[in-house]
Amino acid sequence: MTSNDPGPLVQRLVLGAELRELRENTGLSADEAAAALGWYRNKISKIETGESKLSDKDVQALVALYGVKEKAVDRVLTMAQEARRKIPPSRVPDWAKKYVHLEAHAAEIKLFYGDIIPGVLQTTDYARELLSASVMVPSVEVSAMAESRDKRSARFFGPNPPWLWVVLGEEAIRRRVGDREVHRGQLERLRSLGELDNVTIQVIPLSNGAHAGLGIAFTLLHLEHANSDVAYIESLTSADYLSRPQHTRAYSLVFDRLRVAALSDRDTLSLINQEIAALS
């Protein structure tokens, strides 16, 4: 995929948005459209949120139901074919492969992690230490996966970078991962990122007590090509991708409150510099 190619996952979201608009123009609800086609109740919703691939037969059934004009039918069929392309392999667990490709094409990324540095911000050495401690990552995969995490952060330093907003718990800054050199290198990476115009990093002090994000970690992606937002929540053995407005609005509200509870970006850089100095 080239930088101008949003990739099949994003195109699936674009296709879903297009089909939702076509359905709404007919005045049909998602349930009514599914019933008319003899499909199970949630199939239309999964198509419109990009959760389900579409065969040409399904597309033709939808456009016929929606009364789509012939010129537009070819365009929708082409979109469906593009959205069915296979995703190139990534050095991540199977459940996170979708995320890595969405992340790579997001125009804006918002991250909240309470106790560790998020993968896309990790240095190779820091990532290697974390992955070595994981019960889910085979030892033979650790080095390649660590290098893959490091390479993902290069996008923030390159041309046309995405907007990046990061809120971390103070523990993520202070918890020693690896030796002093590894930890200092990771903090120096954070400092370099925080000095970029397109990146804002904030830390919530432990002394602030309870806040809206306790017990969770999440990522919010804004996909400009699809005019869509996705909330990504990862667990030990799986991940959830939430794109329905009621879900993304909830996580956006939490993120806004976390930013209010956190130190300013300037004070956060001062804290990071203090930690770097203590490790020197």
C-alpha positions as semicolon CSV with decimal commas, in nm:
position;residue;x (nm);y (nm);z (nm)
1;M;0,000;0,000;0,000
2;T;0,125;0,349;-0,081
3;S;0,081;0,655;0,137
4;N;-0,213;0,757;-0,086
5;D;-0,379;0,417;-0,048
6;P;-0,586;0,406;0,272
7;G;-0,584;0,027;0,268
8;P;-0,867;-0,227;0,277
9;L;-0,971;-0,172;0,639
10;V;-1,020;0,200;0,596
11;Q;-1,192;0,140;0,262
12;R;-1,432;-0,097;0,438
13;L;-1,528;0,189;0,669
14;V;-1,568;0,424;0,371
15;L;-1,789;0,168;0,196
16;G;-1,998;0,125;0,510
17;A;-2,052;0,500;0,540
18;E;-2,152;0,516;0,172
19;L;-2,404;0,234;0,210
20;R;-2,546;0,387;0,529
21;E;-2,607;0,715;0,343
22;L;-2,774;0,531;0,055
23;R;-2,999;0,341;0,298
24;E;-3,094;0,655;0,491
25;N;-3,184;0,829;0,164
26;T;-3,449;0,559;0,108
27;G;-3,596;0,609;0,456
28;L;-3,529;0,248;0,555
29;S;-3,402;0,153;0,898
30;A;-3,118;-0,101;0,923
31;D;-3,364;-0,361;1,056
32;E;-3,609;-0,295;0,772
33;A;-3,336;-0,331;0,511
34;A;-3,215;-0,658;0,665
35;A;-3,571;-0,795;0,677
36;A;-3,634;-0,702;0,313
37;L;-3,324;-0,898;0,208
38;G;-3,385;-1,191;0,441
39;W;-3,061;-1,123;0,629
40;Y;-3,001;-1,161;1,001
41;R;-3,089;-0,852;1,203
42;N;-2,741;-0,712;1,270
43;K;-2,588;-0,772;0,927
44;I;-2,663;-0,423;0,794
45;S;-2,516;-0,261;1,106
46;K;-2,197;-0,468;1,078
47;I;-2,161;-0,372;0,712
48;E;-2,212;-0,003;0,782
49;T;-1,959;0,004;1,066
50;G;-1,696;-0,176;0,857
51;E;-1,704;-0,491;1,070
52;S;-1,804;-0,721;0,786
53;K;-1,667;-0,786;0,436
54;L;-1,912;-0,767;0,147
55;S;-1,939;-1,002;-0,149
56;D;-2,039;-0,859;-0,489
57;K;-2,368;-1,048;-0,453
58;D;-2,444;-0,869;-0,124
59;V;-2,353;-0,531;-0,273
60;Q;-2,580;-0,588;-0,572
61;A;-2,865;-0,684;-0,339
62;L;-2,818;-0,364;-0,136
63;V;-2,791;-0,125;-0,428
64;A;-3,099;-0,283;-0,589
65;L;-3,295;-0,238;-0,265
66;Y;-3,178;0,122;-0,235
67;G;-3,254;0,203;-0,599
68;V;-2,896;0,312;-0,674
69;K;-2,837;0,445;-1,026
70;E;-2,623;0,238;-1,264
71;K;-2,318;0,471;-1,258
72;A;-2,306;0,462;-0,879
73;V;-2,341;0,081;-0,873
74;D;-2,003;0,033;-1,046
75;R;-1,839;0,271;-0,798
76;V;-1,982;0,085;-0,497
77;L;-1,879;-0,253;-0,641
78;T;-1,524;-0,124;-0,693
79;M;-1,513;0,000;-0,334
80;A;-1,626;-0,343;-0,211
81;Q;-1,354;-0,517;-0,415
82;E;-1,087;-0,282;-0,274
83;A;-1,215;-0,345;0,078
84;R;-1,172;-0,722;0,035
85;R;-0,799;-0,704;-0,035
86;K;-0,574;-0,900;0,198
87;I;-0,378;-0,708;0,461
88;P;0,002;-0,746;0,448
89;P;0,137;-0,936;0,751
90;S;0,244;-0,738;1,060
91;R;0,473;-0,830;1,348
92;V;0,194;-0,814;1,604
93;P;-0,045;-1,067;1,761
94;D;-0,325;-1,176;1,529
95;W;-0,592;-0,972;1,711
96;A;-0,389;-0,650;1,676
97;K;-0,316;-0,672;1,301
98;K;-0,626;-0,476;1,213
99;Y;-0,528;-0,207;1,460
100;V;-0,178;-0,156;1,318
101;H;-0,319;-0,090;0,971
102;L;-0,585;0,148;1,101
103;E;-0,321;0,329;1,307
104;A;-0,098;0,368;1,001
105;H;-0,372;0,560;0,818
106;A;-0,521;0,758;1,107
107;A;-0,511;1,137;1,080
108;E;-0,539;1,172;1,458
109;I;-0,442;0,930;1,736
110;K;-0,535;0,963;2,103
111;L;-0,375;0,725;2,354
112;F;-0,439;0,668;2,722
113;Y;-0,219;0,422;2,913
114;G;-0,190;0,424;3,289
115;D;0,114;0,211;3,367
116;I;0,324;0,153;3,053
117;I;0,436;0,345;2,746
118;P;0,211;0,256;2,448
119;G;0,359;0,027;2,182
120;V;0,372;0,286;1,904
121;L;0,591;0,512;2,124
122;Q;0,829;0,243;2,246
123;T;1,199;0,214;2,167
124;T;1,326;-0,124;2,052
125;D;1,500;-0,189;2,386
126;Y;1,198;-0,094;2,598
127;A;0,966;-0,302;2,378
128;R;1,202;-0,599;2,397
129;E;1,192;-0,591;2,778
130;L;0,811;-0,580;2,785
131;L;0,767;-0,848;2,519
132;S;1,017;-1,076;2,693
133;A;0,798;-1,065;3,003
134;S;0,480;-1,149;2,809
135;V;0,324;-1,494;2,836
136;M;0,167;-1,450;2,490
137;V;0,474;-1,370;2,279
138;P;0,706;-1,656;2,168
139;S;1,069;-1,578;2,249
140;V;1,168;-1,618;1,883
141;E;0,930;-1,333;1,791
142;V;1,043;-1,083;2,054
143;S;1,320;-0,906;1,862
144;A;1,122;-0,866;1,539
145;M;0,814;-0,743;1,723
146;A;1,022;-0,495;1,926
147;E;1,180;-0,353;1,611
148;S;0,837;-0,328;1,450
149;R;0,707;-0,116;1,740
150;D;1,006;0,117;1,713
151;K;0,956;0,165;1,339
152;R;0,589;0,259;1,384
153;S;0,689;0,572;1,578
154;A;0,889;0,703;1,280
155;R;0,566;0,825;1,123
156;F;0,534;1,101;1,385
157;F;0,872;1,246;1,283
158;G;0,812;1,223;0,907
159;P;0,630;1,436;0,650
160;N;0,254;1,486;0,693
161;P;0,246;1,323;1,037
162;P;-0,079;1,253;1,222
163;W;-0,185;1,452;1,525
164;L;-0,091;1,258;1,837
165;W;-0,240;1,317;2,182
166;V;-0,105;1,106;2,467
167;V;-0,214;1,088;2,831
168;L;-0,008;0,865;3,058
169;G;-0,031;0,774;3,422
170;E;0,270;0,882;3,627
171;E;0,354;0,513;3,681
172;A;0,424;0,479;3,308
173;I;0,699;0,737;3,343
174;R;0,848;0,612;3,668
175;R;0,821;0,232;3,636
176;R;1,165;0,095;3,552
177;V;1,149;-0,130;3,248
178;G;1,491;-0,278;3,181
179;D;1,806;-0,121;3,320
180;R;1,875;0,251;3,367
181;E;1,997;0,291;3,010
182;V;1,688;0,128;2,859
183;H;1,454;0,335;3,074
184;R;1,643;0,657;3,005
185;G;1,635;0,586;2,630
186;Q;1,259;0,541;2,644
187;L;1,211;0,869;2,831
188;E;1,435;1,046;2,580
189;R;1,213;0,911;2,301
190;L;0,908;1,054;2,482
191;R;1,083;1,389;2,519
192;S;1,168;1,398;2,149
193;L;0,807;1,320;2,063
194;G;0,673;1,579;2,307
195;E;0,882;1,849;2,143
196;L;0,713;1,795;1,803
197;D;0,442;2,040;1,693
198;N;0,204;1,756;1,607
199;V;0,240;1,575;1,942
200;T;0,105;1,656;2,288
201;I;0,204;1,437;2,585
202;Q;0,054;1,480;2,932
203;V;0,096;1,286;3,256
204;I;-0,161;1,240;3,534
205;P;0,018;1,255;3,873
206;L;-0,046;0,973;4,119
207;S;-0,128;1,238;4,376
208;N;-0,439;1,336;4,176
209;G;-0,621;1,025;4,302
210;A;-0,923;0,890;4,115
211;H;-0,982;0,984;3,753
212;A;-1,208;0,876;3,463
213;G;-0,958;0,630;3,314
214;L;-0,866;0,418;3,614
215;G;-0,850;0,049;3,527
216;I;-0,860;0,093;3,149
217;A;-0,631;0,170;2,856
218;F;-0,756;0,267;2,512
219;T;-0,678;0,427;2,180
220;L;-0,899;0,654;1,971
221;L;-0,830;0,676;1,597
222;H;-0,978;0,931;1,359
223;L;-0,980;0,802;1,000
224;E;-1,016;1,100;0,772
225;H;-1,072;0,898;0,454
226;A;-1,371;0,728;0,614
227;N;-1,485;1,023;0,826
228;S;-1,492;0,766;1,104
229;D;-1,366;0,719;1,460
230;V;-1,261;0,387;1,615
231;A;-1,198;0,308;1,981
232;Y;-0,949;0,025;2,029
233;I;-0,930;-0,168;2,356
234;E;-0,680;-0,453;2,389
235;S;-0,678;-0,735;2,643
236;L;-0,434;-1,021;2,698
237;T;-0,574;-1,246;2,424
238;S;-0,806;-1,031;2,212
239;A;-0,912;-0,680;2,119
240;D;-1,232;-0,481;2,062
241;Y;-1,285;-0,229;1,783
242;L;-1,573;0,005;1,864
243;S;-1,690;0,241;1,590
244;R;-2,051;0,311;1,680
245;P;-2,101;0,677;1,779
246;Q;-2,228;0,599;2,131
247;H;-1,905;0,411;2,203
248;T;-1,658;0,656;2,048
249;R;-1,833;0,951;2,214
250;A;-1,797;0,783;2,555
251;Y;-1,424;0,725;2,510
252;S;-1,378;1,077;2,371
253;L;-1,546;1,218;2,682
254;V;-1,318;1,012;2,907
255;F;-1,012;1,129;2,713
256;D;-1,116;1,494;2,745
257;R;-1,152;1,452;3,121
258;L;-0,815;1,281;3,144
259;R;-0,650;1,575;2,969
260;V;-0,807;1,812;3,221
261;A;-0,682;1,596;3,511
262;A;-0,328;1,576;3,371
263;L;-0,032;1,809;3,395
264;S;0,015;2,050;3,106
265;D;0,239;1,938;2,822
266;R;0,509;2,179;2,943
267;D;0,495;2,050;3,301
268;T;0,497;1,694;3,167
269;L;0,820;1,760;2,974
270;S;0,969;1,901;3,295
271;L;0,875;1,580;3,479
272;I;1,028;1,367;3,203
273;N;1,347;1,575;3,212
274;Q;1,367;1,527;3,590
275;E;1,341;1,151;3,547
276;I;1,606;1,152;3,273
277;A;1,840;1,353;3,496
278;A;1,786;1,109;3,783
279;L;1,888;0,820;3,554
280;S;2,202;0,990;3,420
